[in-house]
Short mmCIF file of C-alpha atoms in Angstrom, two decimals:
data_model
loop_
_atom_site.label_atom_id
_atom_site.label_comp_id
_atom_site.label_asym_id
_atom_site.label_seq_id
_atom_site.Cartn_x
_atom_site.Cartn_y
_atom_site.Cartn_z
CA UNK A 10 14.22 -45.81 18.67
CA UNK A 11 13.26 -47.25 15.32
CA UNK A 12 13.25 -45.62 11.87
CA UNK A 13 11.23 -44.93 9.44
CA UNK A 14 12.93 -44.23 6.11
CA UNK A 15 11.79 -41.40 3.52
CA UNK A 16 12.64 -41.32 -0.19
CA UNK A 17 15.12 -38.16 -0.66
CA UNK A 18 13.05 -37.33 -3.92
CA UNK A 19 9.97 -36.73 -2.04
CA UNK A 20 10.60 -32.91 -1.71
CA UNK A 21 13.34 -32.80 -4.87
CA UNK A 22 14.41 -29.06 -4.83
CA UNK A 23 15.28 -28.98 -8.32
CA UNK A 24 19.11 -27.36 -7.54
CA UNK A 25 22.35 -28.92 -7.84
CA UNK A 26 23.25 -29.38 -4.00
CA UNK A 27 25.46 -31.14 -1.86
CA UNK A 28 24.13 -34.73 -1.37
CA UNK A 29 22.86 -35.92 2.04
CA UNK A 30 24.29 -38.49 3.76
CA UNK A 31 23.68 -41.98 3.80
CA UNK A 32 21.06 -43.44 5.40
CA UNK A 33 18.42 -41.95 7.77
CA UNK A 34 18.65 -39.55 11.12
CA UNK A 35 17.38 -41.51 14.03
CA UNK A 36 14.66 -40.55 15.56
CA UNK A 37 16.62 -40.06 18.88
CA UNK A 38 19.24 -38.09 17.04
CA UNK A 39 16.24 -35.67 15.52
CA UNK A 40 14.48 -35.24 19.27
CA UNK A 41 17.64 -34.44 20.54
CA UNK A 42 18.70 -31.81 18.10
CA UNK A 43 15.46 -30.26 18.52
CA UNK A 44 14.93 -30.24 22.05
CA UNK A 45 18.55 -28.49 22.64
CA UNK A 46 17.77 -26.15 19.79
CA UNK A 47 14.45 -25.59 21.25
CA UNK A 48 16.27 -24.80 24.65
CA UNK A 49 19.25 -22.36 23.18
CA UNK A 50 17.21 -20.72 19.96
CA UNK A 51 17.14 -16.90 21.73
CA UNK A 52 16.24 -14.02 19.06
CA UNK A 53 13.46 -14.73 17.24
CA UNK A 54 12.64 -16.68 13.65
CA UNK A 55 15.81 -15.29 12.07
CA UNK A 56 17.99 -16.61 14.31
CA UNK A 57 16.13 -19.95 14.69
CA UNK A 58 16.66 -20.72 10.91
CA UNK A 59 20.29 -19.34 11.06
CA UNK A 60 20.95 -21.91 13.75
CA UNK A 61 19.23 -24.57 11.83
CA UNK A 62 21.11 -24.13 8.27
CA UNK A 63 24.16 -23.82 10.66
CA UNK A 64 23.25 -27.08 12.21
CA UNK A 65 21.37 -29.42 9.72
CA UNK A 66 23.30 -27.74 6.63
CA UNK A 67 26.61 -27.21 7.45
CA UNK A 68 27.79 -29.32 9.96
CA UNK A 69 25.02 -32.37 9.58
CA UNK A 70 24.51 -32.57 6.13
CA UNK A 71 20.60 -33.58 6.75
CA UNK A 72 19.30 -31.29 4.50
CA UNK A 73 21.18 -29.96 0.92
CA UNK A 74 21.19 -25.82 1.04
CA UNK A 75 19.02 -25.47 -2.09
CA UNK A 76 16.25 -27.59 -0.61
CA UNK A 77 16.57 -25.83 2.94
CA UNK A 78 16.00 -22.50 0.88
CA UNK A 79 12.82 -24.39 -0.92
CA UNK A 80 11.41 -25.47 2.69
CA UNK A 81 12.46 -21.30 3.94
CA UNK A 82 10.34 -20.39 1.14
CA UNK A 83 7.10 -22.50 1.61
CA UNK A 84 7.47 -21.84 5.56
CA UNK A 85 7.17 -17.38 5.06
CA UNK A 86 3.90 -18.34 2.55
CA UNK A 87 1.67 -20.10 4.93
CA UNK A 88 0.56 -18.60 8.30
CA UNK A 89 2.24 -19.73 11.68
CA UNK A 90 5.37 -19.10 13.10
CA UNK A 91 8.43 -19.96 10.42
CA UNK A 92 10.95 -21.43 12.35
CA UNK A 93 8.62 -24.08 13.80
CA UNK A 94 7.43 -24.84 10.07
CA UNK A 95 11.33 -25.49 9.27
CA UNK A 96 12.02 -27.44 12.20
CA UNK A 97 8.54 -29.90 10.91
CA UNK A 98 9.59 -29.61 7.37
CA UNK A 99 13.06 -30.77 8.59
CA UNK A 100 11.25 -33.49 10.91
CA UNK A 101 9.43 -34.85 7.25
CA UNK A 102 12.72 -34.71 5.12
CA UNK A 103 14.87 -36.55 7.71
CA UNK A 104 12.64 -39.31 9.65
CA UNK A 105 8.83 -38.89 7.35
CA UNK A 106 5.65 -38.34 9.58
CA UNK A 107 7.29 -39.40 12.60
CA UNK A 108 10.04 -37.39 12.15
CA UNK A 109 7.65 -34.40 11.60
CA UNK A 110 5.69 -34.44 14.29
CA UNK A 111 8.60 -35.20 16.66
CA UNK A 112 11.02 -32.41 15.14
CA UNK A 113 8.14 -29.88 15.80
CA UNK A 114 6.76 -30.53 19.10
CA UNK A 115 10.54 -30.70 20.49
CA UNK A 116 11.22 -27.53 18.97
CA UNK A 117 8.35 -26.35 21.26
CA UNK A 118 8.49 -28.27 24.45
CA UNK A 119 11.45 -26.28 26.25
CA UNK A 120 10.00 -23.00 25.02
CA UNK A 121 7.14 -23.73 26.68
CA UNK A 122 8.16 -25.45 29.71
CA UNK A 123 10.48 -22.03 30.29
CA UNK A 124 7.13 -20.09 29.26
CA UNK A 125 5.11 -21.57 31.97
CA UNK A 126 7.99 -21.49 34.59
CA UNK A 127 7.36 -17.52 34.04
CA UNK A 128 3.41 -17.40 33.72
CA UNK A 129 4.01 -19.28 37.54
CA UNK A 130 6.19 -16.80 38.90
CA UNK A 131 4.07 -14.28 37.45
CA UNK A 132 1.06 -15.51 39.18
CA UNK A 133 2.83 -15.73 41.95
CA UNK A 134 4.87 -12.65 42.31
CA UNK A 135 3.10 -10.54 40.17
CA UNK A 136 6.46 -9.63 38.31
CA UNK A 137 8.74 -11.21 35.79
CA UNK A 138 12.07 -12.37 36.75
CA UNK A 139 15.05 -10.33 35.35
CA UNK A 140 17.17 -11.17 32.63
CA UNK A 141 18.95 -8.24 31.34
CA UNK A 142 22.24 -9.99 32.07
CA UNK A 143 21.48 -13.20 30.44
CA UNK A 144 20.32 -11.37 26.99
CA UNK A 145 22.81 -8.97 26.93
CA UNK A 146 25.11 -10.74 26.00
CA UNK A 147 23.07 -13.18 24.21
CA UNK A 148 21.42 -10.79 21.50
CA UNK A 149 25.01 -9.70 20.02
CA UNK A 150 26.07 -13.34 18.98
CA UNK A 151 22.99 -14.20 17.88
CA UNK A 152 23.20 -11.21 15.25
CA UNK A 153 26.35 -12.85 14.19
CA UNK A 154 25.08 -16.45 13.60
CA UNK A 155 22.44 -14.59 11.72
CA UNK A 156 24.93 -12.51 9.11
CA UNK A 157 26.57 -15.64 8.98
CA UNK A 158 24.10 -17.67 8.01
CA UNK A 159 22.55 -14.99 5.38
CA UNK A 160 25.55 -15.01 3.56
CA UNK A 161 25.78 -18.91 3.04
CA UNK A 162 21.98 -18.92 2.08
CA UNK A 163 22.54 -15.55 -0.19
CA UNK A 164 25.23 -17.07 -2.13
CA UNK A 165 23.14 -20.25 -3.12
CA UNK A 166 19.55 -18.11 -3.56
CA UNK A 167 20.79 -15.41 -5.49
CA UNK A 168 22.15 -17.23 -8.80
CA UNK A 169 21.82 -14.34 -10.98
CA UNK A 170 22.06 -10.40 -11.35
CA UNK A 171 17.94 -9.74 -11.56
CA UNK A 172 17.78 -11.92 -8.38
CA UNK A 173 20.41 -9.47 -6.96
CA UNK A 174 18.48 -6.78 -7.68
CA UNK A 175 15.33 -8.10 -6.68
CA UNK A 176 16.59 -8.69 -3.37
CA UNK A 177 18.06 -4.81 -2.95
CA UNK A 178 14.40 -3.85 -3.77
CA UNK A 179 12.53 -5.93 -1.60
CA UNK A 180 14.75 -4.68 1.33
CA UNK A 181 13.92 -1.06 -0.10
CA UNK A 182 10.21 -1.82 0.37
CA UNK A 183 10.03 -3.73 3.31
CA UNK A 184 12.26 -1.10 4.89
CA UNK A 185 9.64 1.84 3.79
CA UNK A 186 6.81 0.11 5.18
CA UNK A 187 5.68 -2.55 2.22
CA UNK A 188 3.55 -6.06 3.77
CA UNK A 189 5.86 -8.40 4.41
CA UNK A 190 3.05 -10.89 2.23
CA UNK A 191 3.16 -8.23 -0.47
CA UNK A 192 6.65 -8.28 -1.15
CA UNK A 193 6.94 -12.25 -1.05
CA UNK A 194 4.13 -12.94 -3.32
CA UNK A 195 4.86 -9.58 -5.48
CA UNK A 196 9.08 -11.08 -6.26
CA UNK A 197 6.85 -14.52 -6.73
CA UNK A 198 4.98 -13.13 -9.28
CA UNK A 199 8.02 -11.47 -11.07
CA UNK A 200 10.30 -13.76 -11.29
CA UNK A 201 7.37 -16.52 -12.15
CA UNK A 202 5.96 -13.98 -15.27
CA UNK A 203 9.06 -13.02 -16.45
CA UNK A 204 10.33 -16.80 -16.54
CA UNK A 205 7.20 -17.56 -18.49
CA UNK A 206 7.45 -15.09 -21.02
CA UNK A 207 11.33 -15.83 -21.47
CA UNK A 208 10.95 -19.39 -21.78
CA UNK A 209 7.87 -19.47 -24.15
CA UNK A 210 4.76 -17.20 -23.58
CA UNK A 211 2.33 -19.14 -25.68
CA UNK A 212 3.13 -22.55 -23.60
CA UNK A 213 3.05 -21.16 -20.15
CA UNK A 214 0.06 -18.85 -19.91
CA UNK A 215 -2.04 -21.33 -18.13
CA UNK A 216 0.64 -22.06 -15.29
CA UNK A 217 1.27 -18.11 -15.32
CA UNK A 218 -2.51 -17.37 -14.65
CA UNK A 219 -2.95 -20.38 -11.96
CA UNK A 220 0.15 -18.44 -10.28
CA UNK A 221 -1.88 -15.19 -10.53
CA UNK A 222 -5.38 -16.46 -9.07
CA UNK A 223 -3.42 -18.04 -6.30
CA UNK A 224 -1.67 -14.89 -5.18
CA UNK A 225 -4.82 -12.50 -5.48
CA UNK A 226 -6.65 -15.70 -3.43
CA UNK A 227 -3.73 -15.81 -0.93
CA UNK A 228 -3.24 -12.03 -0.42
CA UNK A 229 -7.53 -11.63 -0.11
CA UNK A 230 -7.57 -14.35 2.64
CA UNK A 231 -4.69 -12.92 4.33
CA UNK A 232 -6.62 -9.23 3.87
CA UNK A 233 -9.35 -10.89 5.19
CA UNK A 234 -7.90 -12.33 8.35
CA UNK A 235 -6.34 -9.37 9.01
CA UNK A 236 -9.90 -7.80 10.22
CA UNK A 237 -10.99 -11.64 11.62
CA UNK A 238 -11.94 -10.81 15.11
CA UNK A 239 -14.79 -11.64 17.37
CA UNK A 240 -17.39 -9.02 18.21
CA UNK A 241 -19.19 -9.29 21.35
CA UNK A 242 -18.45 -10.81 24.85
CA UNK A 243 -17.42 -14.73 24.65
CA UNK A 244 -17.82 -16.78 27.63
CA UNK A 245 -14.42 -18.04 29.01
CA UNK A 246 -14.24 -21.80 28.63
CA UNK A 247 -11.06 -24.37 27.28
CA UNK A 248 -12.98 -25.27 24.79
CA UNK A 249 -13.12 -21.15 23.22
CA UNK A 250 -9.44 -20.65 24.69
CA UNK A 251 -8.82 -23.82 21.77
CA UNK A 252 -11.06 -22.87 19.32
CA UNK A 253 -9.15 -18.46 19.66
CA UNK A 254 -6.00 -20.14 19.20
CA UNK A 255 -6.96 -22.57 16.58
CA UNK A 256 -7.68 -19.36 14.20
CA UNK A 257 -4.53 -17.34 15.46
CA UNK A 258 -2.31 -19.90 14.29
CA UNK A 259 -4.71 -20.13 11.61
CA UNK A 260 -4.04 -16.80 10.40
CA UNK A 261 -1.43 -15.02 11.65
CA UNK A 262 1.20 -14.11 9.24
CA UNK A 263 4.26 -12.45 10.72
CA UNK A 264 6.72 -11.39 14.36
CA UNK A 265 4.97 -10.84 17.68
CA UNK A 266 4.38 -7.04 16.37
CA UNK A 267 1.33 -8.36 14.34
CA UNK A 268 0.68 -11.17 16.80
CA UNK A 269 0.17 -8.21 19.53
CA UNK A 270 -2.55 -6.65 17.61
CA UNK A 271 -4.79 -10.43 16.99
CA UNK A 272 -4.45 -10.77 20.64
CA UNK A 273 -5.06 -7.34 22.06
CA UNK A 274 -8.35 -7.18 19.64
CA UNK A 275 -10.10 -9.94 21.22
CA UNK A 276 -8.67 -10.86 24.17
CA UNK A 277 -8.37 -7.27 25.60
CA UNK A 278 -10.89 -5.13 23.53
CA UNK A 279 -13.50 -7.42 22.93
CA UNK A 280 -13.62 -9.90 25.74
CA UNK A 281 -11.98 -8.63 28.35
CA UNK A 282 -10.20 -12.08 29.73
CA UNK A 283 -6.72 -10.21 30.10
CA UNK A 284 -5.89 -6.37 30.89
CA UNK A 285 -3.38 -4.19 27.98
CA UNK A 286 -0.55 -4.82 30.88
CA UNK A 287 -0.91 -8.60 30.73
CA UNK A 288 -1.12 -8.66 27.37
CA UNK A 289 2.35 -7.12 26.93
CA UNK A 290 3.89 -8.94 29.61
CA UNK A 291 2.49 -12.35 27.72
CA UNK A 292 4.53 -10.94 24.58
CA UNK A 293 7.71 -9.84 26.31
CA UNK A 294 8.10 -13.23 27.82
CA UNK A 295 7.67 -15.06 24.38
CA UNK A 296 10.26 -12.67 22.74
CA UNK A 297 13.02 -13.13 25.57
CA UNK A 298 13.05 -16.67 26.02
CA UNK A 299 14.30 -19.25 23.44
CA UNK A 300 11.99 -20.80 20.65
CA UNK A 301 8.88 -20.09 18.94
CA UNK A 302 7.45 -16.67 19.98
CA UNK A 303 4.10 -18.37 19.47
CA UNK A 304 4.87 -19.38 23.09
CA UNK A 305 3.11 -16.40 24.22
CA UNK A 306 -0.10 -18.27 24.21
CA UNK A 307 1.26 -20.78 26.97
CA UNK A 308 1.62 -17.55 29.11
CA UNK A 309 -2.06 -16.55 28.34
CA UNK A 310 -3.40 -19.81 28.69
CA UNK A 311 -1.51 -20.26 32.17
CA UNK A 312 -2.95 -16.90 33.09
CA UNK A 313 -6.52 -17.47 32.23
CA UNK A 314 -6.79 -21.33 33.62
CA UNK A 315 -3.64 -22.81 34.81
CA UNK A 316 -1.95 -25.78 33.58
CA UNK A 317 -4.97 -26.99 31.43
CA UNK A 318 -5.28 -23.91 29.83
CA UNK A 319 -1.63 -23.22 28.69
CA UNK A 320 -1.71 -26.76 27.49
CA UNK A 321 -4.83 -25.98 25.81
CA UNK A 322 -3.63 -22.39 24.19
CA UNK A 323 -0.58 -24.03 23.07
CA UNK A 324 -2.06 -27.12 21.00
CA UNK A 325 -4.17 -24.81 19.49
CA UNK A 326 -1.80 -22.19 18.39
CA UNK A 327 0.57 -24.80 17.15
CA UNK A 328 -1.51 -27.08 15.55
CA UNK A 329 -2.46 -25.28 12.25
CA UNK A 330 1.55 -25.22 11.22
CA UNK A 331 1.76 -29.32 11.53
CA UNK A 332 -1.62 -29.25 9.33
CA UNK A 333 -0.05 -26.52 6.97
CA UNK A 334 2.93 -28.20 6.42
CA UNK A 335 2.06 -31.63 5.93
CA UNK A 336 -0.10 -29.69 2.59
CA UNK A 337 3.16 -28.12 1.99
CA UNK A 338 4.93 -31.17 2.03
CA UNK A 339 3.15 -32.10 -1.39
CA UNK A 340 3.29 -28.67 -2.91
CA UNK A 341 7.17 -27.88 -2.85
CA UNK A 342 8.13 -30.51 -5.09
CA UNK A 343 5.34 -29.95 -7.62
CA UNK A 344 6.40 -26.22 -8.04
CA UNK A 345 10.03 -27.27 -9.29
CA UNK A 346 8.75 -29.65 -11.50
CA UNK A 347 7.07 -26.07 -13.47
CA UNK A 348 9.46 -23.94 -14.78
CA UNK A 349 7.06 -20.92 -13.83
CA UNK A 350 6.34 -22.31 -11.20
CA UNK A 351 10.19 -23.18 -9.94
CA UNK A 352 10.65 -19.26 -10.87
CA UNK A 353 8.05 -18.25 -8.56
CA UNK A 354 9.59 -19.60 -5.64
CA UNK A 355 13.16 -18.58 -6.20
CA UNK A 356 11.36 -14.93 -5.97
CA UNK A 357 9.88 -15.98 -2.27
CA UNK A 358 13.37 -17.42 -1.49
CA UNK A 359 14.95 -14.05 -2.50
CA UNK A 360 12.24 -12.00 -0.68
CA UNK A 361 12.48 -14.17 2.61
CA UNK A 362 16.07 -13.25 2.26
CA UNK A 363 15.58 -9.87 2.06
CA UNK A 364 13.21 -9.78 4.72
CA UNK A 365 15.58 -11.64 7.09
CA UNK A 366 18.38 -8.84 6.39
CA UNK A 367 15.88 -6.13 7.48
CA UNK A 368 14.95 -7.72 10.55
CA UNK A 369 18.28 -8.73 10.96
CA UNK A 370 19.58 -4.65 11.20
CA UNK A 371 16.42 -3.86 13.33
CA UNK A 372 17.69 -6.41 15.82
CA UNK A 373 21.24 -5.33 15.33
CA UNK A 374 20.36 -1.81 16.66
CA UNK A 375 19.01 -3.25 19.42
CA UNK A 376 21.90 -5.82 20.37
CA UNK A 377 24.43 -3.53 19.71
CA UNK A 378 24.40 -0.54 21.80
CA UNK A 379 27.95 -0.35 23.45
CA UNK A 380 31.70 -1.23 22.88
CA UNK A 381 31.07 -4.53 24.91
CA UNK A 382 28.12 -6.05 22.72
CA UNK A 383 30.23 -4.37 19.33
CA UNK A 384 33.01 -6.84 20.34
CA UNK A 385 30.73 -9.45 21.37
CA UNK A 386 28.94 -9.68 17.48
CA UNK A 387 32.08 -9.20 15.85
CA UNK A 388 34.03 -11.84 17.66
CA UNK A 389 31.46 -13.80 17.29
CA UNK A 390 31.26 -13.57 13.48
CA UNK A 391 34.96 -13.57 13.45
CA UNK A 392 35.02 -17.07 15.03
CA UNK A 393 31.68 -18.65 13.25
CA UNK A 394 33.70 -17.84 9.85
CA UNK A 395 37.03 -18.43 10.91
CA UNK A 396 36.60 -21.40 13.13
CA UNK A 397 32.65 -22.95 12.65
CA UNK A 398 32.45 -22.75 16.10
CA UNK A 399 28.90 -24.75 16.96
CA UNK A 400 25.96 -21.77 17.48
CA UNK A 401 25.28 -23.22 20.68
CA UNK A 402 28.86 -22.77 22.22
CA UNK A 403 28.51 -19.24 21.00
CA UNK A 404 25.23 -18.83 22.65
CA UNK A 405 26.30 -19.73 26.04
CA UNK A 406 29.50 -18.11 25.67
CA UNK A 407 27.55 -14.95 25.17
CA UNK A 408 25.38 -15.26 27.95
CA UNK A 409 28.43 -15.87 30.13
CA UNK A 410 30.49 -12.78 28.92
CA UNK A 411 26.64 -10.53 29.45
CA UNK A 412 26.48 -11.79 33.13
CA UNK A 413 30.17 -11.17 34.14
CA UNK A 414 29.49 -7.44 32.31
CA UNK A 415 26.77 -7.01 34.84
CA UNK A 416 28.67 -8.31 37.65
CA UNK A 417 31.66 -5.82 36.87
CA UNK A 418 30.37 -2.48 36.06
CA UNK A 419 32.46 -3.06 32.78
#
């Protein structure tokens, strides 16, 4: 497949980094990487990004770690699932506009060709296959690529003491109940005003009250959106199935927890297309399988009008983030060329952080729960550290050691 080069200084991260290699990633090479993380990526946006920096940090050198953190940044602050807005952002750094489109919709693909293998046998059975084995096993490595990869990204993010603490605090809040939004826009703010008023007050007032506006305009659209739902009965069609979707992944910031209650307001309580128990089953099935959780709406869509409608539910769920992050794609780089501006995003990058250790334990109590799984995370953090085993070996090595568990009563 051809290439299309990009200029490395298109996104410039401002950090000192490791350089990237030579040359540009095929566009075969990118598909590929993305279609088998798409296939393995089990445990939600955490682990997606921990298998990313693993893979296009570490041991490919695509992307330098202090512009990866930029890019982790900029994907938590727009709506849409995060770990498909890193795998596009990725796409754009490595092969430009090709590359971005390409990276993201093979990040997707297997996700939802597994998606709509279940909506079938759903339809068909009226039941979902069973797994338990298979995730067993799964969950507790995936934990461990997860600490792993937080501590490479901690080490570059947090550069100073106030980050530090900024960090313990966020986990603090998010912990007792603060918005995730809140607490990335609130360290934002902080470490953007108190950059300003270190470096000179008089001189950066006006990109200190720009910052200001556009976090009270962010946070009121995203307190707006939060009570965007349709009164009244809608008439099933594609074309509403595209246009409900369109303004999900429009709006939605946040896990499946928050994507639940969007769904469950319309499509349930308002017009009645799917039951409370469909609903739920729609969510389990995008949290179990690998990739995006977004997925969920190719279950929906499959529900509601077969093929053409989980092709339909999943363009338009999808298609805000490749919108939102080819805007993004301009922004990054022009808030490290502001000091205050630069500031503000190292507090996003610390908050997304913190936020990524909180979900990180909540998953962790759920992964862990015997002497079996305990092993499983800490030999499997044992061997990313000791031997940089690749993520996906440990992935299927996981699954393996859950189904033999299952087979043998251990």
């Amino acid at each position: 497949m051809g290439r299309f080069p990009v200029k490395k200084e298109s996104l410039n991260d401002g950090h000192q980094d490791q350089a990237v290699d030579a040359g540009t990633v095929s566009l075969s090479r990118l598909a590929l990487f993305f279609l088998r993380l798409g296939t393995t990526a089990f445990g939600g946006p955490a682990a997606h990004i921990a298998m990313m920096e693993d893979e296009v940090v570490q041991r490919r050198r695509w992307v330098p770690r202090g512009k990866f953190l930029d890019l982790l940044g900029a994907a938590n602050l727009i709506p849409g699932p995060s770990s498909t807005e890193m795998a596009i952002f990725i796409g754009y750094l490595c092969e430009g506009w090709m590359g971005l489109l390409l990276a993201g919709v093979c990040f997707i693909v297997p996700a939802m060709v597994m998606v709509l293998a279940f909506a079938w046998a759903y339809v068909q059975y009226g039941d979902l296959p069973q797994i338990a084995s298979l995730l067993y096993g799964i969950k507790p490595v995936v934990i461990a690529i997860v600490l792993q990869a937080l501590l490479g990204l901690g080490r570059t993010a947090v550069r100073n003491k106030f980050l530090g603490a900024l960090a313990i605090v966020a986990i603090i809040l998010n912990i007792l109940g603060v918005d995730a939004l809140v607490l990335l826009f609130g360290a934002g703010l902080i470490t953007g005003l108190r950059q300003g008023f270190i470096q000179d007050w008089p001189r950066n007032r006006r990109p200190m009250l720009i910052m200001l506006l556009f976090s009270c305009c962010i946070l009121a659209a995203a307190y707006f959106a939060s009570g965007l739902h349709s009164t009244g009965q809608v008439a099933f069609g594609l074309l509403p199935l595209f246009l409900f979707f369109i303004k999900i992944g429009s709006v939605v910031f946040g896990s499946g927890y928050v994507l639940l209650a969007f769904l469950h307001a319309d499509l349930v309580d308002h017009w009645h297309w799917l039951t409370t128990t469909q609903l739920l089953d729609a969510i389990a099935v995008g949290q179990v399988t690998p990739g995006p959780v977004f997925t969920t709406a190719t279950f929906i869509g499959y529900l509601l009008a077969g093929l053409p409608g989980a092709l339909i539910a999943t363009a338009g769920i999808f298609l805000p983030s490749f919108i939102f992050v080819a805007i993004g794609i301009s922004i990054v780089p022009l808030l490290r060329k502001s000091i205050v501006a630069g500031a503000f995003l190292d507090g996003v990058i610390v908050a997304s952080l913190a936020l990524m250790a909180v979900v990180t334990w909540s998953l962790g109590r759920g992964a862990v729960i015997d002497l079996p799984t305990a092993l499983l995370a800490i030999g499997g953090f044992v061997v990313l550290f000791r031997f940089r085993l690749n993520s996906l070996w440990l992935v299927l090595g996981g699954a393996l050691i859950g189904l033999l568990v299952h087979m043998t009563h251990i």
